[in-house]
mmCIF file of C-alpha atoms and ligand atoms in Angstrom:
data_model
loop_
_atom_site.group_PDB
_atom_site.id
_atom_site.type_symbol
_atom_site.label_atom_id
_atom_site.label_comp_id
_atom_site.label_asym_id
_atom_site.label_seq_id
_atom_site.Cartn_x
_atom_site.Cartn_y
_atom_site.Cartn_z
ATOM 1 C CA UNK A 8 -27.885 -32.971 20.434
ATOM 2 C CA UNK A 9 -30.170 -31.340 22.959
ATOM 3 C CA UNK A 10 -32.782 -33.261 24.864
ATOM 4 C CA UNK A 11 -35.574 -32.713 22.318
ATOM 5 C CA UNK A 12 -35.678 -35.639 19.957
ATOM 6 C CA UNK A 13 -37.516 -35.351 16.664
ATOM 7 C CA UNK A 14 -38.627 -38.744 15.458
ATOM 8 C CA UNK A 15 -38.558 -38.997 11.697
ATOM 9 C CA UNK A 16 -39.329 -42.114 9.817
ATOM 10 C CA UNK A 17 -37.937 -41.922 6.290
ATOM 11 C CA UNK A 18 -38.071 -38.196 5.523
ATOM 12 C CA UNK A 19 -39.723 -38.164 2.146
ATOM 13 C CA UNK A 20 -40.515 -34.593 1.286
ATOM 14 C CA UNK A 21 -38.836 -31.239 1.340
ATOM 15 C CA UNK A 22 -41.242 -30.325 4.133
ATOM 16 C CA UNK A 23 -39.866 -33.197 6.269
ATOM 17 C CA UNK A 24 -36.342 -31.940 5.620
ATOM 18 C CA UNK A 25 -37.309 -28.393 6.589
ATOM 19 C CA UNK A 26 -38.743 -29.789 9.828
ATOM 20 C CA UNK A 27 -35.324 -31.239 10.577
ATOM 21 C CA UNK A 28 -35.991 -34.781 9.449
ATOM 22 C CA UNK A 29 -33.097 -36.177 7.485
ATOM 23 C CA UNK A 30 -31.128 -32.935 7.624
ATOM 24 C CA UNK A 31 -27.469 -33.479 8.280
ATOM 25 C CA UNK A 32 -26.191 -29.994 7.662
ATOM 26 C CA UNK A 33 -22.639 -31.075 6.935
ATOM 27 C CA UNK A 34 -22.016 -33.634 9.612
ATOM 28 C CA UNK A 35 -21.434 -37.360 9.135
ATOM 29 C CA UNK A 36 -24.151 -38.862 6.980
ATOM 30 C CA UNK A 37 -25.645 -42.319 7.089
ATOM 31 C CA UNK A 38 -24.932 -43.261 3.471
ATOM 32 C CA UNK A 39 -21.113 -43.329 3.495
ATOM 33 C CA UNK A 40 -20.778 -39.661 2.558
ATOM 34 C CA UNK A 41 -19.058 -37.293 4.952
ATOM 35 C CA UNK A 42 -20.765 -34.042 3.981
ATOM 36 C CA UNK A 43 -24.152 -33.183 2.583
ATOM 37 C CA UNK A 44 -24.821 -30.020 0.621
ATOM 38 C CA UNK A 45 -28.474 -29.084 0.530
ATOM 39 C CA UNK A 46 -28.866 -26.862 -2.541
ATOM 40 C CA UNK A 47 -32.128 -24.961 -2.705
ATOM 41 C CA UNK A 48 -33.433 -22.938 -5.633
ATOM 42 C CA UNK A 49 -36.648 -21.436 -6.944
ATOM 43 C CA UNK A 50 -36.842 -22.474 -10.618
ATOM 44 C CA UNK A 51 -37.655 -25.763 -12.360
ATOM 45 C CA UNK A 52 -34.947 -28.402 -12.953
ATOM 46 C CA UNK A 53 -35.023 -27.854 -16.742
ATOM 47 C CA UNK A 54 -33.927 -24.197 -16.683
ATOM 48 C CA UNK A 55 -30.330 -22.890 -17.002
ATOM 49 C CA UNK A 56 -30.017 -22.714 -13.207
ATOM 50 C CA UNK A 57 -31.784 -26.031 -12.583
ATOM 51 C CA UNK A 58 -29.537 -27.860 -15.036
ATOM 52 C CA UNK A 59 -26.356 -26.200 -13.750
ATOM 53 C CA UNK A 60 -27.282 -27.303 -10.217
ATOM 54 C CA UNK A 61 -27.633 -30.898 -11.459
ATOM 55 C CA UNK A 62 -24.279 -30.616 -13.207
ATOM 56 C CA UNK A 63 -22.658 -29.273 -10.042
ATOM 57 C CA UNK A 64 -24.041 -32.250 -8.076
ATOM 58 C CA UNK A 65 -22.750 -34.756 -10.625
ATOM 59 C CA UNK A 66 -19.291 -33.153 -10.684
ATOM 60 C CA UNK A 67 -18.762 -32.667 -6.967
ATOM 61 C CA UNK A 68 -20.004 -36.133 -6.044
ATOM 62 C CA UNK A 69 -17.550 -37.599 -8.563
ATOM 63 C CA UNK A 70 -14.589 -35.387 -7.701
ATOM 64 C CA UNK A 71 -15.052 -36.025 -3.970
ATOM 65 C CA UNK A 72 -15.321 -39.801 -4.461
ATOM 66 C CA UNK A 73 -18.762 -39.683 -2.914
ATOM 67 C CA UNK A 74 -17.597 -37.917 0.249
ATOM 68 C CA UNK A 75 -19.842 -34.983 -0.640
ATOM 69 C CA UNK A 76 -23.466 -35.673 -1.426
ATOM 70 C CA UNK A 77 -25.657 -32.956 -2.948
ATOM 71 C CA UNK A 78 -29.419 -32.829 -2.413
ATOM 72 C CA UNK A 79 -31.165 -30.396 -4.745
ATOM 73 C CA UNK A 80 -34.490 -28.808 -3.807
ATOM 74 C CA UNK A 81 -35.907 -26.948 -6.856
ATOM 75 C CA UNK A 82 -39.093 -24.887 -7.331
ATOM 76 C CA UNK A 83 -39.006 -23.147 -3.912
ATOM 77 C CA UNK A 84 -40.070 -26.505 -2.426
ATOM 78 C CA UNK A 85 -37.739 -26.217 0.570
ATOM 79 C CA UNK A 86 -37.094 -22.472 0.781
ATOM 80 C CA UNK A 87 -38.305 -19.634 -1.448
ATOM 81 C CA UNK A 88 -37.139 -16.111 -2.179
ATOM 82 C CA UNK A 89 -38.425 -14.852 1.149
ATOM 83 C CA UNK A 90 -36.369 -17.174 3.352
ATOM 84 C CA UNK A 91 -33.615 -18.898 1.365
ATOM 85 C CA UNK A 92 -30.849 -16.407 2.169
ATOM 86 C CA UNK A 93 -31.646 -16.669 5.853
ATOM 87 C CA UNK A 94 -31.551 -20.471 5.540
ATOM 88 C CA UNK A 95 -28.117 -20.245 3.938
ATOM 89 C CA UNK A 96 -26.681 -17.914 6.566
ATOM 90 C CA UNK A 97 -27.953 -20.110 9.396
ATOM 91 C CA UNK A 98 -26.722 -23.325 7.764
ATOM 92 C CA UNK A 99 -30.162 -24.869 7.164
ATOM 93 C CA UNK A 100 -28.995 -25.202 3.555
ATOM 94 C CA UNK A 101 -25.426 -25.038 2.331
ATOM 95 C CA UNK A 102 -25.775 -23.672 -1.215
ATOM 96 C CA UNK A 103 -28.022 -21.401 -3.272
ATOM 97 C CA UNK A 104 -27.867 -19.556 -6.576
ATOM 98 C CA UNK A 105 -30.252 -16.599 -6.199
ATOM 99 C CA UNK A 106 -30.510 -13.915 -8.853
ATOM 100 C CA UNK A 107 -28.383 -10.903 -7.914
ATOM 101 C CA UNK A 108 -31.487 -8.822 -7.098
ATOM 102 C CA UNK A 109 -32.333 -11.132 -4.214
ATOM 103 C CA UNK A 110 -29.236 -9.920 -2.342
ATOM 104 C CA UNK A 111 -30.389 -6.298 -2.219
ATOM 105 C CA UNK A 112 -30.919 -6.296 1.543
ATOM 106 C CA UNK A 113 -27.709 -8.048 2.571
ATOM 107 C CA UNK A 114 -25.344 -6.816 -0.169
ATOM 108 C CA UNK A 115 -26.964 -3.935 -2.114
ATOM 109 C CA UNK A 116 -23.968 -3.453 -4.412
ATOM 110 C CA UNK A 117 -25.010 -6.625 -6.235
ATOM 111 C CA UNK A 118 -27.774 -4.568 -7.827
ATOM 112 C CA UNK A 119 -25.092 -3.689 -10.354
ATOM 113 C CA UNK A 120 -26.323 -6.675 -12.363
ATOM 114 C CA UNK A 121 -29.863 -5.264 -12.372
ATOM 115 C CA UNK A 122 -28.833 -2.104 -14.223
ATOM 116 C CA UNK A 123 -31.046 -1.893 -17.307
ATOM 117 C CA UNK A 124 -29.209 -2.470 -20.595
ATOM 118 C CA UNK A 125 -25.984 -3.442 -18.813
ATOM 119 C CA UNK A 126 -25.468 -5.882 -21.725
ATOM 120 C CA UNK A 127 -26.517 -5.426 -25.312
ATOM 121 C CA UNK A 128 -26.080 -9.083 -26.127
ATOM 122 C CA UNK A 129 -25.386 -12.323 -24.244
ATOM 123 C CA UNK A 130 -21.965 -12.413 -25.901
ATOM 124 C CA UNK A 131 -20.858 -9.426 -23.793
ATOM 125 C CA UNK A 132 -21.638 -11.192 -20.519
ATOM 126 C CA UNK A 133 -18.557 -13.363 -19.798
ATOM 127 C CA UNK A 134 -16.066 -10.493 -20.127
ATOM 128 C CA UNK A 135 -18.098 -7.992 -18.140
ATOM 129 C CA UNK A 136 -18.680 -10.315 -15.194
ATOM 130 C CA UNK A 137 -15.322 -12.145 -15.097
ATOM 131 C CA UNK A 138 -13.852 -12.250 -11.556
ATOM 132 C CA UNK A 139 -11.188 -9.623 -12.476
ATOM 133 C CA UNK A 140 -13.578 -7.092 -14.005
ATOM 134 C CA UNK A 141 -15.000 -4.193 -11.970
ATOM 135 C CA UNK A 142 -18.398 -5.846 -11.896
ATOM 136 C CA UNK A 143 -16.861 -9.231 -11.037
ATOM 137 C CA UNK A 144 -14.868 -7.749 -8.149
ATOM 138 C CA UNK A 145 -18.007 -6.091 -6.743
ATOM 139 C CA UNK A 146 -19.521 -9.569 -6.536
ATOM 140 C CA UNK A 147 -16.695 -12.031 -5.838
ATOM 141 C CA UNK A 148 -14.932 -9.757 -3.350
ATOM 142 C CA UNK A 149 -18.056 -8.328 -1.778
ATOM 143 C CA UNK A 150 -17.248 -7.542 1.850
ATOM 144 C CA UNK A 151 -20.869 -7.477 3.021
ATOM 145 C CA UNK A 152 -21.441 -11.016 1.788
ATOM 146 C CA UNK A 153 -18.170 -12.190 3.328
ATOM 147 C CA UNK A 154 -19.170 -10.725 6.693
ATOM 148 C CA UNK A 155 -22.491 -12.594 6.577
ATOM 149 C CA UNK A 156 -21.174 -16.128 6.301
ATOM 150 C CA UNK A 157 -21.734 -16.159 2.526
ATOM 151 C CA UNK A 158 -18.967 -17.130 0.101
ATOM 152 C CA UNK A 159 -19.304 -16.566 -3.647
ATOM 153 C CA UNK A 160 -18.071 -19.531 -5.714
ATOM 154 C CA UNK A 161 -19.482 -18.704 -9.134
ATOM 155 C CA UNK A 162 -21.716 -16.626 -11.300
ATOM 156 C CA UNK A 163 -24.285 -18.356 -13.466
ATOM 157 C CA UNK A 164 -26.388 -16.877 -16.250
ATOM 158 C CA UNK A 165 -29.907 -17.148 -17.274
ATOM 159 C CA UNK A 166 -29.792 -14.483 -19.924
ATOM 160 C CA UNK A 167 -31.589 -11.340 -20.957
ATOM 161 C CA UNK A 168 -35.030 -10.356 -19.737
ATOM 162 C CA UNK A 169 -38.130 -9.704 -21.828
ATOM 163 C CA UNK A 170 -41.231 -7.759 -20.839
ATOM 164 C CA UNK A 171 -44.609 -9.460 -20.642
ATOM 165 C CA UNK A 172 -48.131 -8.153 -20.081
ATOM 166 C CA UNK A 173 -51.581 -8.383 -21.624
ATOM 167 C CA UNK A 174 -50.959 -5.052 -23.375
ATOM 168 C CA UNK A 175 -48.870 -4.512 -26.454
ATOM 169 C CA UNK A 176 -45.640 -2.730 -25.484
ATOM 170 C CA UNK A 177 -43.571 -1.056 -28.182
ATOM 171 C CA UNK A 178 -42.497 2.093 -26.390
ATOM 172 C CA UNK A 179 -42.148 3.200 -22.767
ATOM 173 C CA UNK A 180 -45.453 5.118 -23.006
ATOM 174 C CA UNK A 181 -47.238 1.781 -23.466
ATOM 175 C CA UNK A 182 -46.214 0.872 -19.914
ATOM 176 C CA UNK A 183 -47.883 3.908 -18.370
ATOM 177 C CA UNK A 184 -50.337 2.842 -15.697
ATOM 178 C CA UNK A 185 -49.288 -0.827 -15.713
ATOM 179 C CA UNK A 186 -48.031 -2.530 -12.563
ATOM 180 C CA UNK A 187 -45.115 -4.912 -12.919
ATOM 181 C CA UNK A 188 -43.886 -7.606 -10.601
ATOM 182 C CA UNK A 189 -40.234 -7.042 -9.817
ATOM 183 C CA UNK A 190 -37.544 -8.798 -7.860
ATOM 184 C CA UNK A 191 -36.732 -6.868 -4.667
ATOM 185 C CA UNK A 192 -34.314 -4.344 -6.176
ATOM 186 C CA UNK A 193 -34.343 -0.547 -5.991
ATOM 187 C CA UNK A 194 -32.721 -0.417 -9.413
ATOM 188 C CA UNK A 195 -35.571 -2.403 -10.954
ATOM 189 C CA UNK A 196 -38.105 -0.196 -9.209
ATOM 190 C CA UNK A 197 -36.437 2.888 -10.740
ATOM 191 C CA UNK A 198 -36.326 1.273 -14.165
ATOM 192 C CA UNK A 199 -40.096 0.757 -14.282
ATOM 193 C CA UNK A 200 -40.792 4.106 -12.646
ATOM 194 C CA UNK A 201 -38.741 5.859 -15.322
ATOM 195 C CA UNK A 202 -40.760 4.094 -17.992
ATOM 196 C CA UNK A 203 -43.964 5.367 -16.339
ATOM 197 C CA UNK A 204 -45.053 2.091 -14.733
ATOM 198 C CA UNK A 205 -45.435 1.069 -11.119
ATOM 199 C CA UNK A 206 -43.964 -2.078 -9.614
ATOM 200 C CA UNK A 207 -44.239 -4.364 -6.664
ATOM 201 C CA UNK A 208 -41.759 -6.958 -5.410
ATOM 202 C CA UNK A 209 -43.051 -10.527 -5.223
ATOM 203 C CA UNK A 210 -41.403 -13.907 -4.693
ATOM 204 C CA UNK A 211 -40.847 -15.867 -7.888
ATOM 205 C CA UNK A 212 -43.179 -18.648 -6.736
ATOM 206 C CA UNK A 213 -46.051 -16.149 -6.572
ATOM 207 C CA UNK A 214 -45.660 -14.603 -10.017
ATOM 208 C CA UNK A 215 -47.902 -16.908 -12.037
ATOM 209 C CA UNK A 216 -50.847 -16.518 -9.646
ATOM 210 C CA UNK A 217 -50.329 -12.769 -9.377
ATOM 211 C CA UNK A 218 -50.476 -12.454 -13.172
ATOM 212 C CA UNK A 219 -53.454 -14.767 -13.477
ATOM 213 C CA UNK A 220 -55.431 -12.934 -10.816
ATOM 214 C CA UNK A 221 -54.477 -9.492 -12.117
ATOM 215 C CA UNK A 222 -52.641 -8.512 -8.915
ATOM 216 C CA UNK A 223 -49.970 -7.300 -11.329
ATOM 217 C CA UNK A 224 -50.231 -6.602 -15.061
ATOM 218 C CA UNK A 225 -46.829 -7.739 -16.174
ATOM 219 C CA UNK A 226 -43.367 -8.943 -15.302
ATOM 220 C CA UNK A 227 -39.837 -9.269 -16.727
ATOM 221 C CA UNK A 228 -37.861 -12.486 -17.125
ATOM 222 C CA UNK A 229 -35.870 -14.499 -19.664
ATOM 223 C CA UNK A 230 -37.902 -16.842 -21.876
ATOM 224 C CA UNK A 231 -36.865 -19.955 -19.934
ATOM 225 C CA UNK A 232 -38.371 -18.604 -16.715
ATOM 226 C CA UNK A 233 -41.514 -17.417 -18.485
ATOM 227 C CA UNK A 234 -42.135 -20.723 -20.241
ATOM 228 C CA UNK A 235 -41.223 -23.021 -17.342
ATOM 229 C CA UNK A 236 -43.768 -21.202 -15.153
ATOM 230 C CA UNK A 237 -46.401 -21.119 -17.935
ATOM 231 C CA UNK A 238 -46.607 -17.347 -17.634
ATOM 232 C CA UNK A 239 -47.339 -17.111 -21.357
ATOM 233 C CA UNK A 240 -50.743 -18.672 -20.721
ATOM 234 C CA UNK A 241 -51.732 -15.611 -18.681
ATOM 235 C CA UNK A 242 -49.893 -12.920 -20.687
ATOM 236 C CA UNK A 243 -51.064 -11.987 -24.180
ATOM 237 C CA UNK A 244 -47.892 -10.143 -25.187
ATOM 238 C CA UNK A 245 -44.153 -10.514 -24.767
ATOM 239 C CA UNK A 246 -41.903 -7.720 -25.939
ATOM 240 C CA UNK A 247 -38.449 -9.002 -26.853
ATOM 241 C CA UNK A 248 -36.627 -6.087 -25.295
ATOM 242 C CA UNK A 249 -33.483 -7.815 -23.982
ATOM 243 C CA UNK A 250 -33.415 -4.922 -21.555
ATOM 244 C CA UNK A 251 -31.831 -6.471 -18.507
ATOM 245 C CA UNK A 252 -29.913 -9.422 -17.187
ATOM 246 C CA UNK A 253 -30.623 -12.246 -14.789
ATOM 247 C CA UNK A 254 -27.366 -13.478 -13.297
ATOM 248 C CA UNK A 255 -27.175 -15.965 -10.447
ATOM 249 C CA UNK A 256 -24.666 -15.629 -7.656
ATOM 250 C CA UNK A 257 -23.601 -19.139 -6.671
ATOM 251 C CA UNK A 258 -23.014 -19.048 -2.932
ATOM 252 C CA UNK A 259 -22.027 -21.450 -0.175
ATOM 253 C CA UNK A 260 -22.241 -21.136 3.611
ATOM 254 C CA UNK A 261 -18.694 -20.013 4.548
ATOM 255 C CA UNK A 262 -18.553 -21.911 7.826
ATOM 256 C CA UNK A 263 -19.499 -25.139 6.049
ATOM 257 C CA UNK A 264 -16.924 -24.530 3.318
ATOM 258 C CA UNK A 265 -14.142 -23.680 5.773
ATOM 259 C CA UNK A 266 -14.681 -26.950 7.639
ATOM 260 C CA UNK A 267 -14.096 -29.039 4.509
ATOM 261 C CA UNK A 268 -10.681 -30.706 4.139
ATOM 262 C CA UNK A 269 -8.556 -29.036 1.422
ATOM 263 C CA UNK A 270 -9.175 -31.707 -1.204
ATOM 264 C CA UNK A 271 -12.938 -31.351 -0.786
ATOM 265 C CA UNK A 272 -12.684 -27.551 -0.921
ATOM 266 C CA UNK A 273 -10.970 -28.017 -4.281
ATOM 267 C CA UNK A 274 -13.684 -30.422 -5.385
ATOM 268 C CA UNK A 275 -16.322 -27.777 -4.607
ATOM 269 C CA UNK A 276 -14.558 -24.854 -6.304
ATOM 270 C CA UNK A 277 -13.559 -26.864 -9.381
ATOM 271 C CA UNK A 278 -17.098 -28.238 -9.728
ATOM 272 C CA UNK A 279 -18.528 -24.737 -9.355
ATOM 273 C CA UNK A 280 -16.206 -23.493 -12.132
ATOM 274 C CA UNK A 281 -17.066 -26.351 -14.455
ATOM 275 C CA UNK A 282 -20.780 -26.022 -13.744
ATOM 276 C CA UNK A 283 -20.475 -22.305 -14.573
ATOM 277 C CA UNK A 284 -18.941 -23.119 -17.950
ATOM 278 C CA UNK A 285 -21.680 -25.670 -18.596
ATOM 279 C CA UNK A 286 -24.332 -23.133 -17.575
ATOM 280 C CA UNK A 287 -22.992 -20.571 -20.074
ATOM 281 C CA UNK A 288 -23.031 -23.186 -22.798
ATOM 282 C CA UNK A 289 -26.686 -24.090 -22.301
ATOM 283 C CA UNK A 290 -28.376 -20.842 -21.192
ATOM 284 C CA UNK A 291 -28.844 -19.229 -24.613
ATOM 285 C CA UNK A 292 -29.999 -22.509 -26.151
ATOM 286 C CA UNK A 293 -32.586 -23.151 -23.420
ATOM 287 C CA UNK A 294 -33.960 -19.631 -23.789
ATOM 288 C CA UNK A 295 -34.241 -20.080 -27.544
ATOM 289 C CA UNK A 296 -36.076 -23.384 -27.079
ATOM 290 C CA UNK A 297 -38.426 -21.802 -24.546
ATOM 291 C CA UNK A 298 -39.152 -18.953 -26.963
ATOM 292 C CA UNK A 299 -40.039 -21.466 -29.709
ATOM 293 C CA UNK A 300 -42.389 -23.323 -27.346
ATOM 294 C CA UNK A 301 -44.134 -20.060 -26.461
ATOM 295 C CA UNK A 302 -44.510 -19.155 -30.147
ATOM 296 C CA UNK A 303 -45.830 -22.603 -30.931
ATOM 297 C CA UNK A 304 -48.301 -22.485 -28.034
ATOM 298 C CA UNK A 305 -50.058 -19.596 -29.769
ATOM 299 C CA UNK A 306 -51.308 -17.971 -26.560
ATOM 300 C CA UNK A 307 -48.991 -15.008 -26.751
ATOM 301 C CA UNK A 308 -47.899 -12.546 -29.390
ATOM 302 C CA UNK A 309 -44.162 -11.931 -29.485
ATOM 303 C CA UNK A 310 -43.159 -8.394 -30.351
ATOM 304 C CA UNK A 311 -39.599 -7.985 -31.544
ATOM 305 C CA UNK A 312 -38.394 -4.431 -31.087
ATOM 306 C CA UNK A 313 -36.398 -2.847 -33.871
ATOM 307 C CA UNK A 314 -32.990 -1.432 -32.872
ATOM 308 C CA UNK A 315 -34.522 2.048 -32.889
ATOM 309 C CA UNK A 316 -37.449 1.014 -30.697
ATOM 310 C CA UNK A 317 -35.110 -0.685 -28.216
ATOM 311 C CA UNK A 318 -32.958 2.428 -28.166
ATOM 312 C CA UNK A 319 -35.941 4.512 -27.022
ATOM 313 C CA UNK A 320 -36.394 2.212 -23.993
ATOM 314 C CA UNK A 321 -32.640 2.405 -23.358
ATOM 315 C CA UNK A 322 -32.291 6.172 -23.673
ATOM 316 C CA UNK A 323 -35.012 6.626 -21.066
ATOM 317 C CA UNK A 324 -33.034 4.755 -18.376
ATOM 318 C CA UNK A 325 -29.327 4.957 -19.335
ATOM 319 C CA UNK A 326 -27.540 6.723 -17.759
ATOM 320 C CA UNK A 327 -30.231 8.264 -15.520
ATOM 321 C CA UNK A 328 -31.140 5.087 -13.599
ATOM 322 C CA UNK A 329 -27.477 4.040 -13.437
ATOM 323 C CA UNK A 330 -26.426 7.390 -11.952
ATOM 324 C CA UNK A 331 -29.322 7.383 -9.510
ATOM 325 C CA UNK A 332 -27.915 4.267 -7.828
ATOM 326 C CA UNK A 333 -24.210 5.103 -8.105
ATOM 327 C CA UNK A 334 -23.909 5.683 -4.361
ATOM 328 C CA UNK A 335 -24.855 2.059 -3.671
ATOM 329 C CA UNK A 336 -23.224 0.421 -6.676
ATOM 330 C CA UNK A 337 -20.053 2.545 -6.637
ATOM 331 C CA UNK A 338 -19.391 5.563 -8.857
ATOM 332 C CA UNK A 339 -16.174 3.904 -10.094
ATOM 333 C CA UNK A 340 -18.112 0.824 -11.263
ATOM 334 C CA UNK A 341 -20.754 2.985 -12.970
ATOM 335 C CA UNK A 342 -18.059 5.101 -14.675
ATOM 336 C CA UNK A 343 -16.327 1.976 -15.933
ATOM 337 C CA UNK A 344 -19.579 0.550 -17.275
ATOM 338 C CA UNK A 345 -20.474 3.839 -18.959
ATOM 339 C CA UNK A 346 -17.072 3.895 -20.629
ATOM 340 C CA UNK A 347 -17.806 0.448 -22.086
ATOM 341 C CA UNK A 348 -21.060 1.800 -23.544
ATOM 342 C CA UNK A 349 -18.879 3.982 -25.764
HETATM 343 C C1 LIG B 5 -37.127 -14.080 -10.525
HETATM 344 O O1 LIG B 5 -37.416 -13.968 -9.331
HETATM 345 O O2 LIG B 5 -37.782 -13.584 -11.441
HETATM 346 C C2 LIG B 5 -35.892 -14.861 -10.898
HETATM 347 O O3 LIG B 5 -34.844 -14.394 -10.145
HETATM 348 C C3 LIG B 5 -36.064 -16.329 -10.625
HETATM 349 C C4 LIG B 5 -34.782 -17.067 -10.890
HETATM 350 O O4 LIG B 5 -34.165 -17.520 -9.947
HETATM 351 O O5 LIG B 5 -34.441 -17.186 -12.077
#
């Protein structure tokens, strides 16, 4: 340690941890464990990502015989969208599971998962994103991530996104003039632009307030994210468009991982795999439950698009938005995905 000593009596909050109190960052801990993984994320603990993080903790602590301890910091309480990737790269936290769009700056190819209508149904997801598929390779073997001290150990789902706003939206024309909050992705910007809307990137933690105060008119997310943030209380309509995907790239600080003894490396990768399976099992169910809660709450009208209506939204952006970003995503990946569209 350097000469500056931070005195911390019983670090109690995420803020204390961020200030350096109680942070061990992978060294010897005081509670018998050898390594501590601080796992930060931006959603609530009862969402598909929140629950998968808890499952990962349970598994890795068991498989490592307590040598690895996991501390989970949900709800952007330790780091949020704006600084969590920096915190991972510098080793202030050891694991994250940001949505693919959050990697746009450091690994733009990951925007592949933001392509509108990349999946028609959640059942198509596992095959299309398996580690050996074209999309999977673009993520698991991503050279930009590897060069930035970021190792991919899994891909978790939330599910398909729906559109929300105070206006009724049945066709792209209904979006004209509305401003949507987006994740920081050029693909998502193009998607809304093509539908005639404008967009602005905002951190997830700011979305509820932005909707409530009318800074933006609408947003897109799966039901579980909408309901767990109470967005339905400030949005009169949700269009069940299933127009896009939220996939989480489970990442670990490479330097931290490489320092682990082999048996603990195995404990981490096996736990990540098993937590991924668990995540897939629960994601659709949690979204369905969230949808029911929103319907029951009565604050918001749910509009289910017919196949024909959904096709109009799709035809506006596929393949034009896909082709527009082929230089970043890879023409080969786009061609392969287009082939799968039939
Ligand atoms: C969002 O920013 O809308 C989502 O990526 C949040 C999340 O992590 O599910």
